[in-house]
GROMACS .gro file of N, CA and C in nm:
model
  495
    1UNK      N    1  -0.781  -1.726   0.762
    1UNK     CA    2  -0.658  -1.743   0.836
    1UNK      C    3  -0.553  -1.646   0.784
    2UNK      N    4  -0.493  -1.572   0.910
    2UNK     CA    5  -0.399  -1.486   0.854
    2UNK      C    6  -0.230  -1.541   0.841
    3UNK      N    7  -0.216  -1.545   0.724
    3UNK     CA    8  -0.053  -1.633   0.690
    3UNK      C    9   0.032  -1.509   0.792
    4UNK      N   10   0.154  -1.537   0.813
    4UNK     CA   11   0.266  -1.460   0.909
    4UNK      C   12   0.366  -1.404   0.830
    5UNK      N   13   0.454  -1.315   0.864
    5UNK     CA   14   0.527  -1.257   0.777
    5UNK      C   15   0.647  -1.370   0.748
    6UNK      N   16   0.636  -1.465   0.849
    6UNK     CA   17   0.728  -1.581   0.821
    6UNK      C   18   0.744  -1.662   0.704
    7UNK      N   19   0.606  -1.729   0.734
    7UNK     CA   20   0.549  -1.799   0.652
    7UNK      C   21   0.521  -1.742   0.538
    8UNK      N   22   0.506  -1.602   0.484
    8UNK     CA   23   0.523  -1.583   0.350
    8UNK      C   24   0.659  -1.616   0.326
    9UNK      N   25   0.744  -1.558   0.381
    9UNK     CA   26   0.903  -1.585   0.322
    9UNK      C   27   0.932  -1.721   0.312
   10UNK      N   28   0.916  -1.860   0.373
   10UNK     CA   29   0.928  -1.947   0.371
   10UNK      C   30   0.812  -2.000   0.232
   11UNK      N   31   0.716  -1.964   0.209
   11UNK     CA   32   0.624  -1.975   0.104
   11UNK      C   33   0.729  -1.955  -0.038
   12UNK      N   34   0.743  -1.837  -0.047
   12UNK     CA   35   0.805  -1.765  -0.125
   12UNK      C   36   0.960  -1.862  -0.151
   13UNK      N   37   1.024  -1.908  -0.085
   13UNK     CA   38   1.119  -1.945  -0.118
   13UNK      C   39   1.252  -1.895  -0.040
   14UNK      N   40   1.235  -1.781   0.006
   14UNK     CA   41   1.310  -1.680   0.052
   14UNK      C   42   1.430  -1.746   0.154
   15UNK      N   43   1.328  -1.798   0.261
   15UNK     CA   44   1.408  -1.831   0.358
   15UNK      C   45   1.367  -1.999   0.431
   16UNK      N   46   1.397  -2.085   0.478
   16UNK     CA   47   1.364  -2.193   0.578
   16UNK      C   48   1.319  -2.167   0.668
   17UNK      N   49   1.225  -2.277   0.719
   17UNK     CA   50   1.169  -2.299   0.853
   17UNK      C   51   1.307  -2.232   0.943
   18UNK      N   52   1.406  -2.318   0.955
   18UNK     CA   53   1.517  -2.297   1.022
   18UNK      C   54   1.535  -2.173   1.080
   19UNK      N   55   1.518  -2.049   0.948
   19UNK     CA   56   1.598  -1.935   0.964
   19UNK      C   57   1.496  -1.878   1.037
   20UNK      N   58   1.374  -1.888   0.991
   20UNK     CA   59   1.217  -1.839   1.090
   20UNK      C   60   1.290  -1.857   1.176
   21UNK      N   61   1.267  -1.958   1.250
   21UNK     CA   62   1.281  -1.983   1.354
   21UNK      C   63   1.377  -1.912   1.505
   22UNK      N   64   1.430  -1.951   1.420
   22UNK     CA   65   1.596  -1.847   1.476
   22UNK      C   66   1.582  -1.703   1.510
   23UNK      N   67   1.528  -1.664   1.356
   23UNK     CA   68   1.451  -1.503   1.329
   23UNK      C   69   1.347  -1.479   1.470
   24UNK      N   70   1.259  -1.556   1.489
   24UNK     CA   71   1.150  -1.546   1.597
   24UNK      C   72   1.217  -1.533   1.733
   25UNK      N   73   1.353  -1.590   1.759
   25UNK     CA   74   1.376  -1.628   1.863
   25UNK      C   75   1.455  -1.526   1.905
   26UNK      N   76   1.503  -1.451   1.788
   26UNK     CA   77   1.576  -1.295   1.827
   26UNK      C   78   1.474  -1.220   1.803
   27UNK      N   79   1.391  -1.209   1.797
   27UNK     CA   80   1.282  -1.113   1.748
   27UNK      C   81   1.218  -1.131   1.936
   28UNK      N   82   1.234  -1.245   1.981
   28UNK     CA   83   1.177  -1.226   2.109
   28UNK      C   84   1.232  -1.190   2.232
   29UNK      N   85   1.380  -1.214   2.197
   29UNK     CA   86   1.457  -1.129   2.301
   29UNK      C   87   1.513  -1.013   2.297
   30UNK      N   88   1.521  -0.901   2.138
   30UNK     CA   89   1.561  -0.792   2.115
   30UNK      C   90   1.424  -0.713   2.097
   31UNK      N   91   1.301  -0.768   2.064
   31UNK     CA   92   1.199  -0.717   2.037
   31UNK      C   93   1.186  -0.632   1.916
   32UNK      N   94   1.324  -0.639   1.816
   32UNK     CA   95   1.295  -0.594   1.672
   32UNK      C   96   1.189  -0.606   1.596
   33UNK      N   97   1.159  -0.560   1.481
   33UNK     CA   98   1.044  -0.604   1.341
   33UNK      C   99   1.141  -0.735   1.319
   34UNK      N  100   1.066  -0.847   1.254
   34UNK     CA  101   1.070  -0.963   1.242
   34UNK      C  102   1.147  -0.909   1.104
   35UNK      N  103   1.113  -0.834   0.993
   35UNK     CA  104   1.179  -0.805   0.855
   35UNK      C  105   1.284  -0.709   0.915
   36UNK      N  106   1.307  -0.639   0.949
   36UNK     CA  107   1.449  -0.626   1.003
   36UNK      C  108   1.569  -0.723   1.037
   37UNK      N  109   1.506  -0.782   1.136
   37UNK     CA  110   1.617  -0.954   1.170
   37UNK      C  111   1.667  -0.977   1.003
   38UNK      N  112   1.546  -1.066   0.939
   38UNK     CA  113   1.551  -1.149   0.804
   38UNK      C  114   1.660  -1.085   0.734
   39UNK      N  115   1.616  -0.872   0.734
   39UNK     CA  116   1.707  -0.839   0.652
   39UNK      C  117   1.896  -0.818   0.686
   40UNK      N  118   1.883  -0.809   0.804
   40UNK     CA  119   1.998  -0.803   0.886
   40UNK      C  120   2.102  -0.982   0.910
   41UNK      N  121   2.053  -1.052   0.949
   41UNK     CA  122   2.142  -1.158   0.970
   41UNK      C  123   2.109  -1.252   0.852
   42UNK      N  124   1.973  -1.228   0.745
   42UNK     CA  125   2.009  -1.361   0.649
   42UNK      C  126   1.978  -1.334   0.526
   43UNK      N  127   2.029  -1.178   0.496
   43UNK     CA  128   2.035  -1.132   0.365
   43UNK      C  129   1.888  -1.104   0.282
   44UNK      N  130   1.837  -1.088   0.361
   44UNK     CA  131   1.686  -1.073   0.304
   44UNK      C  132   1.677  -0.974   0.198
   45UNK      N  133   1.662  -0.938   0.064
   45UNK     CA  134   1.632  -0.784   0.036
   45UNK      C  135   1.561  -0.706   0.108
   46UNK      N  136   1.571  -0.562   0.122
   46UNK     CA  137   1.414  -0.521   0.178
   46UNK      C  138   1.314  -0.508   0.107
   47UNK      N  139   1.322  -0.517  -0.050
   47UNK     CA  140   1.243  -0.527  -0.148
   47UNK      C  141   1.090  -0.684  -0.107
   48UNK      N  142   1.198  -0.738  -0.070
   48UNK     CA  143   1.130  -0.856  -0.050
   48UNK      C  144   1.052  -0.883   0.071
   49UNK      N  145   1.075  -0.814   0.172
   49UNK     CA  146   1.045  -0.787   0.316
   49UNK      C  147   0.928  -0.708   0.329
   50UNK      N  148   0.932  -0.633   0.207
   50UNK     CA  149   0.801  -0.500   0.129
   50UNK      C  150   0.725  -0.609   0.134
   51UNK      N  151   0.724  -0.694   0.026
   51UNK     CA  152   0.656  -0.754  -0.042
   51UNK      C  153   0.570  -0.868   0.021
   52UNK      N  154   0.649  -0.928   0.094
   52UNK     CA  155   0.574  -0.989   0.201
   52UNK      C  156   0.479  -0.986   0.275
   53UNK      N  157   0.530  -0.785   0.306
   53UNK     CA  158   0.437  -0.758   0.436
   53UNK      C  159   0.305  -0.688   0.370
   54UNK      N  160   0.288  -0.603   0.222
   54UNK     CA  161   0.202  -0.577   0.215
   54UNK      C  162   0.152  -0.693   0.177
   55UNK      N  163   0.169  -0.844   0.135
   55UNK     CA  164   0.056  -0.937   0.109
   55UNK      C  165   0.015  -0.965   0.280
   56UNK      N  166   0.089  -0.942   0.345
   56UNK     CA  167   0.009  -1.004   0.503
   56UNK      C  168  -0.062  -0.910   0.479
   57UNK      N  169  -0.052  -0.759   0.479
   57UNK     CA  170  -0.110  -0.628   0.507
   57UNK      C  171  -0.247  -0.646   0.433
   58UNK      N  172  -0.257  -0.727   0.304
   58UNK     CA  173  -0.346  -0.724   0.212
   58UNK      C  174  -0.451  -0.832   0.296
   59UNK      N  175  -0.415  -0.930   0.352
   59UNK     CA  176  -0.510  -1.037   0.428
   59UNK      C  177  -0.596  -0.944   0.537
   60UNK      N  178  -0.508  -0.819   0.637
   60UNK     CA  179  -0.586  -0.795   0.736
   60UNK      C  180  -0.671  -0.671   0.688
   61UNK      N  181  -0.687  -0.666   0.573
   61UNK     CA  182  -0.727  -0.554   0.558
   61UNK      C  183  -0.887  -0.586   0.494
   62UNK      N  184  -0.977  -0.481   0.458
   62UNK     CA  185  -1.111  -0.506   0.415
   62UNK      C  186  -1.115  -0.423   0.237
   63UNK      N  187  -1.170  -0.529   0.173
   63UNK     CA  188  -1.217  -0.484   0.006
   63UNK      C  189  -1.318  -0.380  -0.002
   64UNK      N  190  -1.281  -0.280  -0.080
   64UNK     CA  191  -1.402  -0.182  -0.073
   64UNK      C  192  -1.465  -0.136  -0.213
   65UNK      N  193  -1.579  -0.095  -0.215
   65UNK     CA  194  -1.622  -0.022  -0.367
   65UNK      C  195  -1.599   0.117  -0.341
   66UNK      N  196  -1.524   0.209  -0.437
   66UNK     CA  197  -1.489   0.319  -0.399
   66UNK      C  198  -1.600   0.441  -0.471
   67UNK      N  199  -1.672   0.344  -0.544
   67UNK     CA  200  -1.805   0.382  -0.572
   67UNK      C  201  -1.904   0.457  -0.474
   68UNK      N  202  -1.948   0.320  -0.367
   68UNK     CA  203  -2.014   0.326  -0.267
   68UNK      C  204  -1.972   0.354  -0.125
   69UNK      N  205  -1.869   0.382  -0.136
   69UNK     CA  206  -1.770   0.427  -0.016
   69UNK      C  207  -1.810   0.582   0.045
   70UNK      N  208  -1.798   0.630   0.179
   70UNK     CA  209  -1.809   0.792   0.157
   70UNK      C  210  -1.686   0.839   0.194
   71UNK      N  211  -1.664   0.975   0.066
   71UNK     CA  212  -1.598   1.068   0.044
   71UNK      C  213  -1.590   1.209   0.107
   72UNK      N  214  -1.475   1.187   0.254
   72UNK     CA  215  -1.468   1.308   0.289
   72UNK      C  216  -1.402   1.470   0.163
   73UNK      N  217  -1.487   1.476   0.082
   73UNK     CA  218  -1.351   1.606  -0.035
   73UNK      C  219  -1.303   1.668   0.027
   74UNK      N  220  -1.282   1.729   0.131
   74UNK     CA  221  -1.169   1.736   0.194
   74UNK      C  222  -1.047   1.647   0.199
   75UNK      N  223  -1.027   1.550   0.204
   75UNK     CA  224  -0.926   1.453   0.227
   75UNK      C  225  -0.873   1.440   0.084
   76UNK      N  226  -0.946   1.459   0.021
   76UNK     CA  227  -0.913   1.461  -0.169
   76UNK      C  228  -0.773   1.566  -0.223
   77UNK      N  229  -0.767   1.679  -0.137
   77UNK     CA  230  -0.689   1.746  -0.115
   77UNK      C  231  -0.549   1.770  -0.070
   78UNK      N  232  -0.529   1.640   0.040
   78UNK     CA  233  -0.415   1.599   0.053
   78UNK      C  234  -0.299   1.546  -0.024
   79UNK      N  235  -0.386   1.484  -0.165
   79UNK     CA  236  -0.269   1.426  -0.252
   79UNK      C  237  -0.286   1.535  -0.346
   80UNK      N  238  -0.203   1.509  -0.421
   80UNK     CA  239  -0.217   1.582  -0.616
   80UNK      C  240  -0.298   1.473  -0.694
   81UNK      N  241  -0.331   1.530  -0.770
   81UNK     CA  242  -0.359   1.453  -0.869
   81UNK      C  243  -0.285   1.347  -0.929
   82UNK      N  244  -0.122   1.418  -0.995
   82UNK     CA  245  -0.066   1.313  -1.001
   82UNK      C  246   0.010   1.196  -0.911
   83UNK      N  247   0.015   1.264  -0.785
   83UNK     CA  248   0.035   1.151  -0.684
   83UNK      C  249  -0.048   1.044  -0.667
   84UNK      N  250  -0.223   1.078  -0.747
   84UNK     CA  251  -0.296   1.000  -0.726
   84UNK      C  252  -0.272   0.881  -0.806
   85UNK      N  253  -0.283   0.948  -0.923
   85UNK     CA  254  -0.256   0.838  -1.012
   85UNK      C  255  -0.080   0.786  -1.015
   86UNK      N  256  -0.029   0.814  -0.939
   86UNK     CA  257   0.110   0.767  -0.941
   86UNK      C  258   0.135   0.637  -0.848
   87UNK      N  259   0.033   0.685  -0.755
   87UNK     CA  260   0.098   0.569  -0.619
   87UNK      C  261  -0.054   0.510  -0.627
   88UNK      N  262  -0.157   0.528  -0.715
   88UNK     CA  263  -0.320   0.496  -0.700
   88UNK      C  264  -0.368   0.449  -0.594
   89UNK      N  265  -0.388   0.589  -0.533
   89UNK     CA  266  -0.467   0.574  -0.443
   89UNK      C  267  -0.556   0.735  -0.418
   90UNK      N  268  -0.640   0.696  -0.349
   90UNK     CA  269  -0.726   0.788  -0.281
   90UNK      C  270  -0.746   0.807  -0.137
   91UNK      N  271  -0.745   0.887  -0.066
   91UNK     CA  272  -0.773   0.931   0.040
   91UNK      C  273  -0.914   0.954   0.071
   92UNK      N  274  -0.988   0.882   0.155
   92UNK     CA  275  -1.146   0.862   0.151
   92UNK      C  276  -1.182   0.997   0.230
   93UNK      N  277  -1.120   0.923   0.372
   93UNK     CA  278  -1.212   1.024   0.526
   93UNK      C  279  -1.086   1.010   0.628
   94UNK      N  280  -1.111   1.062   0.724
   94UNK     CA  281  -1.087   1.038   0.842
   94UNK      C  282  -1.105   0.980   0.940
   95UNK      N  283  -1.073   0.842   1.003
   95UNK     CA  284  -1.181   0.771   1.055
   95UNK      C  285  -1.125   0.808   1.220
   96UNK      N  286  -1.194   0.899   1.270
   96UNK     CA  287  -1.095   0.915   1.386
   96UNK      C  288  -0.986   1.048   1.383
   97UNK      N  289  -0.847   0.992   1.404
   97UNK     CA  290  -0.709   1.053   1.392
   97UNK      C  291  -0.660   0.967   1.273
   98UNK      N  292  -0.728   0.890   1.210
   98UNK     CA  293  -0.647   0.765   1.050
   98UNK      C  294  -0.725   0.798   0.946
   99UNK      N  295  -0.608   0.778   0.881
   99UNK     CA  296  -0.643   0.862   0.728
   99UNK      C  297  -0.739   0.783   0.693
  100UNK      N  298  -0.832   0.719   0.598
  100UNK     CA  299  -0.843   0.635   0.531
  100UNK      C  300  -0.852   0.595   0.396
  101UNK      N  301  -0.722   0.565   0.274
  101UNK     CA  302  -0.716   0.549   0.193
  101UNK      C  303  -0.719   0.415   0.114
  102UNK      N  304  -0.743   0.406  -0.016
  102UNK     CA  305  -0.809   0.307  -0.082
  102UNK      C  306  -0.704   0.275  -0.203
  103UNK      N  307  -0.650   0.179  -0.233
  103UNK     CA  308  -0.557   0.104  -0.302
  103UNK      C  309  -0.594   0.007  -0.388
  104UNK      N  310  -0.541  -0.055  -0.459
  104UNK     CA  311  -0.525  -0.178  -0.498
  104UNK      C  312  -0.441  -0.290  -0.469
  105UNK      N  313  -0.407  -0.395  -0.455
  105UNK     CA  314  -0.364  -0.498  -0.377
  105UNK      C  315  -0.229  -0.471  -0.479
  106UNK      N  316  -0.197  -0.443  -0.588
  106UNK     CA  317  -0.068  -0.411  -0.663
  106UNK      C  318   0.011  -0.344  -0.650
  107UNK      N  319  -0.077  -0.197  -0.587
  107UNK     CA  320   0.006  -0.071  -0.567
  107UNK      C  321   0.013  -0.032  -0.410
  108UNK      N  322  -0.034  -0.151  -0.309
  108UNK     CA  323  -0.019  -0.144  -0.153
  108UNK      C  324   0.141  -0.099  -0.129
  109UNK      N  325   0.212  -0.189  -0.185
  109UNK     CA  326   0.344  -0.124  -0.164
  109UNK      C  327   0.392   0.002  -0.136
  110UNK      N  328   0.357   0.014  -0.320
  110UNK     CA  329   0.408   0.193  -0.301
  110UNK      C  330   0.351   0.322  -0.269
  111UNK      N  331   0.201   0.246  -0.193
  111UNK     CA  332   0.089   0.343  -0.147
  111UNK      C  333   0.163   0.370   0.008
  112UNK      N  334   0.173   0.210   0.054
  112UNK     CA  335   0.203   0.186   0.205
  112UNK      C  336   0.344   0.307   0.226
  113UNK      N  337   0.450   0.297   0.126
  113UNK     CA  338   0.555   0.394   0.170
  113UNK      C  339   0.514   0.515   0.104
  114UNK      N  340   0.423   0.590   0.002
  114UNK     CA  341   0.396   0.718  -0.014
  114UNK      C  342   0.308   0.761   0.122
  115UNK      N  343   0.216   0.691   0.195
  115UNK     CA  344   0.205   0.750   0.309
  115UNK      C  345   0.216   0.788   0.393
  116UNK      N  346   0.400   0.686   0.435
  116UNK     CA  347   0.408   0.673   0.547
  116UNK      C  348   0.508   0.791   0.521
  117UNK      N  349   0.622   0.827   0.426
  117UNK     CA  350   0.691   0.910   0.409
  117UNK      C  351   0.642   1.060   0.346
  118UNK      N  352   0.521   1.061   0.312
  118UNK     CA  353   0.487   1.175   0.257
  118UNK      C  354   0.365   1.242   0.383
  119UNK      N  355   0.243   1.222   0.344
  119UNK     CA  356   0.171   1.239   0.412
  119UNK      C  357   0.134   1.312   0.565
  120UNK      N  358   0.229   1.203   0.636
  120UNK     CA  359   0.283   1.281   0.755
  120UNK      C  360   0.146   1.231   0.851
  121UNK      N  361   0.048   1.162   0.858
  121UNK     CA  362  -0.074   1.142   0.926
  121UNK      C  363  -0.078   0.981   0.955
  122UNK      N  364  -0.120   0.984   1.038
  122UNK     CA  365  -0.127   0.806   1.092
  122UNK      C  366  -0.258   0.759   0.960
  123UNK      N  367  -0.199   0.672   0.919
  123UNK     CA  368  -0.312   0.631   0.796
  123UNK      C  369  -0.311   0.451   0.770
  124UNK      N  370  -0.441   0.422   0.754
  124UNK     CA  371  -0.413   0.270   0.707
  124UNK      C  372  -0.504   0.274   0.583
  125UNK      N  373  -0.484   0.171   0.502
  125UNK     CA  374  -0.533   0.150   0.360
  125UNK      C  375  -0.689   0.035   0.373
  126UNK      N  376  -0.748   0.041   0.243
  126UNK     CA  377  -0.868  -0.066   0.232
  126UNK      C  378  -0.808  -0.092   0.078
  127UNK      N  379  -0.892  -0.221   0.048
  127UNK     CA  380  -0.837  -0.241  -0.117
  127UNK      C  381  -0.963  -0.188  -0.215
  128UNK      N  382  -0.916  -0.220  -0.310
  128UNK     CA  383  -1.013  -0.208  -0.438
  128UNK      C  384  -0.967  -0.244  -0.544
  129UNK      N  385  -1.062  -0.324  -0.660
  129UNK     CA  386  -1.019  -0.399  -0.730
  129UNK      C  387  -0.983  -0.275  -0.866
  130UNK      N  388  -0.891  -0.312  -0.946
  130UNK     CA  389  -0.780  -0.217  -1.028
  130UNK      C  390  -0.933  -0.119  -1.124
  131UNK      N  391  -1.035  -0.151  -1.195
  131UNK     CA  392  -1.090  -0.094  -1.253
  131UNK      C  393  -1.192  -0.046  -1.168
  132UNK      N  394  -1.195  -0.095  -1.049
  132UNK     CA  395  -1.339  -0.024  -0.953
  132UNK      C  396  -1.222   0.168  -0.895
  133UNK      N  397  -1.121   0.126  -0.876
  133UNK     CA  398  -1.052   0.254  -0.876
  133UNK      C  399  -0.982   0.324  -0.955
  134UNK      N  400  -0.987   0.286  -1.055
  134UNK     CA  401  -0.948   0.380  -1.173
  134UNK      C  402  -1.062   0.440  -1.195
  135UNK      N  403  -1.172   0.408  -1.198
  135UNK     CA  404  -1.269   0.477  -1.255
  135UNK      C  405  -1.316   0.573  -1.126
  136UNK      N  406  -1.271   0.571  -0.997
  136UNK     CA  407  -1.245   0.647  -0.897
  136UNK      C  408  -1.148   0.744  -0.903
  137UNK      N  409  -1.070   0.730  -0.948
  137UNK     CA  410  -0.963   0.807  -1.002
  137UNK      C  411  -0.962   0.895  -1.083
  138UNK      N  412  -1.051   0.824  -1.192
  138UNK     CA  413  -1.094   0.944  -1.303
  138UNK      C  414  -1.199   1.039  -1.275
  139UNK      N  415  -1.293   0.995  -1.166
  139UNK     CA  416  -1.366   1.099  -1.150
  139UNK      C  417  -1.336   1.206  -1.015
  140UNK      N  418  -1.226   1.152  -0.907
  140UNK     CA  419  -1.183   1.240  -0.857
  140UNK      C  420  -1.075   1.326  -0.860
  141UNK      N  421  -0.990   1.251  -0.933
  141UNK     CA  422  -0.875   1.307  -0.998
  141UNK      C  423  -0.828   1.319  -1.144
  142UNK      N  424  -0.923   1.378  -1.217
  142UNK     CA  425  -0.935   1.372  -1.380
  142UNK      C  426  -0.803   1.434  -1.408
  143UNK      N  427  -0.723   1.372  -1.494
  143UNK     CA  428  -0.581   1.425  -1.595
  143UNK      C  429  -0.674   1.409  -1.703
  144UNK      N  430  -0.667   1.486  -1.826
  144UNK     CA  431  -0.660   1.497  -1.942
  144UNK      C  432  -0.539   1.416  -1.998
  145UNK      N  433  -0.605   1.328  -2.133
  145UNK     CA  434  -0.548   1.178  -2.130
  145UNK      C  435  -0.548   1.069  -2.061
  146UNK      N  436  -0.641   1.040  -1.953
  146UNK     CA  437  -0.622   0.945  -1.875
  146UNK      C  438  -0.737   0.886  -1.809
  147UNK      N  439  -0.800   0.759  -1.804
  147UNK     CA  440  -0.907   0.723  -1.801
  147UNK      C  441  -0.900   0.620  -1.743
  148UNK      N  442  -1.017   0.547  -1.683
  148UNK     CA  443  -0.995   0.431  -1.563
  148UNK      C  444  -0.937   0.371  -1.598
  149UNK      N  445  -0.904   0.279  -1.715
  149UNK     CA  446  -0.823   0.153  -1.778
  149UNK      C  447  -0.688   0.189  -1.770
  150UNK      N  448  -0.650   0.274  -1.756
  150UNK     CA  449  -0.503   0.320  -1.741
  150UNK      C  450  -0.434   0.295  -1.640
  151UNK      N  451  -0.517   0.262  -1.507
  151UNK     CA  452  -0.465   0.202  -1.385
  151UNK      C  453  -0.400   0.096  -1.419
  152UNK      N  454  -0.497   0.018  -1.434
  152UNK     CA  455  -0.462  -0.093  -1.449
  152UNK      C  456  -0.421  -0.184  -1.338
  153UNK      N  457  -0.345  -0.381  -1.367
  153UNK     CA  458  -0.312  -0.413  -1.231
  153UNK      C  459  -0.167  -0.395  -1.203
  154UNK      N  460  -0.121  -0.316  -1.315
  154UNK     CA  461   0.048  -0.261  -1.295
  154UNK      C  462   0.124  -0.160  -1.276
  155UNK      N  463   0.199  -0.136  -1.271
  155UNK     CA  464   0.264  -0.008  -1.213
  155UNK      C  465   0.224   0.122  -1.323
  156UNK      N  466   0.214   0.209  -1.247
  156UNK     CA  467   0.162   0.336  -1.362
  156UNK      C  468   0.247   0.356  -1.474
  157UNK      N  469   0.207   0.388  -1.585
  157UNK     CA  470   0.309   0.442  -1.627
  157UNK      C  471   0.442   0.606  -1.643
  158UNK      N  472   0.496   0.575  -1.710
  158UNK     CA  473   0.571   0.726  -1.662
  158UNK      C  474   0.487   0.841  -1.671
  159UNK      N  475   0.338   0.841  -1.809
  159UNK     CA  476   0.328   0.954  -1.841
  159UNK      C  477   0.219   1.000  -1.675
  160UNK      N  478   0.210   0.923  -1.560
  160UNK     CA  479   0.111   0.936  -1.486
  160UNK      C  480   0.213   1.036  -1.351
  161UNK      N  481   0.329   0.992  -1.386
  161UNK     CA  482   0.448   1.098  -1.306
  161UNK      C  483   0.476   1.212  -1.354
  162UNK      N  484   0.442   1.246  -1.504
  162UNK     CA  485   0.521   1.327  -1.542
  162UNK      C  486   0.369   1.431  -1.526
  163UNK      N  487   0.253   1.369  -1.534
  163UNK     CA  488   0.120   1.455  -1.560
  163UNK      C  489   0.128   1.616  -1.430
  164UNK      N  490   0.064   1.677  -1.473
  164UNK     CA  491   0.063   1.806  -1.406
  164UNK      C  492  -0.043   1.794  -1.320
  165UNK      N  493  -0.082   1.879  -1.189
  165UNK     CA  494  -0.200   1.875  -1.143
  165UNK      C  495  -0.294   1.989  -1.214
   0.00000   0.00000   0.00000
């Protein structure tokens, strides 16, 4: 069952049934994003509106081994290295006209906006669990100093921004 972007916020604490509600009901006569409304009339962060949507984003999406996955190397090319390990992710193939890149359910966030603002290509994500893609990472995007465990399930650290390609 796929939870709603509502119902996370109401989960979360964020907001009431009430304000859903309300939210839905302008959402159906202006036809806005539902996290727009939230953030506009009931103070929502957009931090939090992120956060929400990549856990819905994380339900519709499919788990992958990036092991057993196939690798267009071409598409490997699109990021840097350290973009890889910055926003961890990989760029698989092309499925179509959509990118298809591979994440972790931690770093969907800041994968979801490095694609959408960088990239420039209609792209959607698959997951992978934090050490099945680090060790993807290290072998497609090797830094000196840096090895699958370094992913990790938390935010990179600085030295993964500051690394050179």
């Amino acid at each position: 069952m796929i939870v709603q972007l509502g119902q996370l916020l109401v989960q979360a604490g964020v907001m009431s049934q009430d304000q859903i509600e309300a939210a839905l009901l302008e959402q159906a006569r202006s036809g806005e994003p539902l996290g727009l409304i939230c953030e506009r009339r009931f103070s929502v962060a957009p931090d939090v509106i992120e956060n929400a949507w990549a856990d819905q984003y994380a339900q519709l999406t499919r788990t992958v081994d990036p092991a057993t996955e196939y690798v267009d190397f071409e598409t490997l090319e699109l990021v840097s290295r350290r973009q890889a390990w910055q926003f961890g992710l990989i760029p698989m193939r092309f499925d179509g006209t959509e990118l298809v890149l591979v994440t972790t359910q931690a770093n969907l966030r800041r994968a979801l906006r490095f694609a959408n603002n960088i990239l420039g290509v209609p792209a959607y994500f698959v997951l992978a669990d934090p050490e099945a893609l680090g060790q993807a990472l290290a072998r497609h995007y090797p830094i000196t100093g840096l090895k699958a465990d370094d992913l990790g399930d938390s935010a990179p650290s600085r030295r993964f921004i500051d690394a050179r390609r």
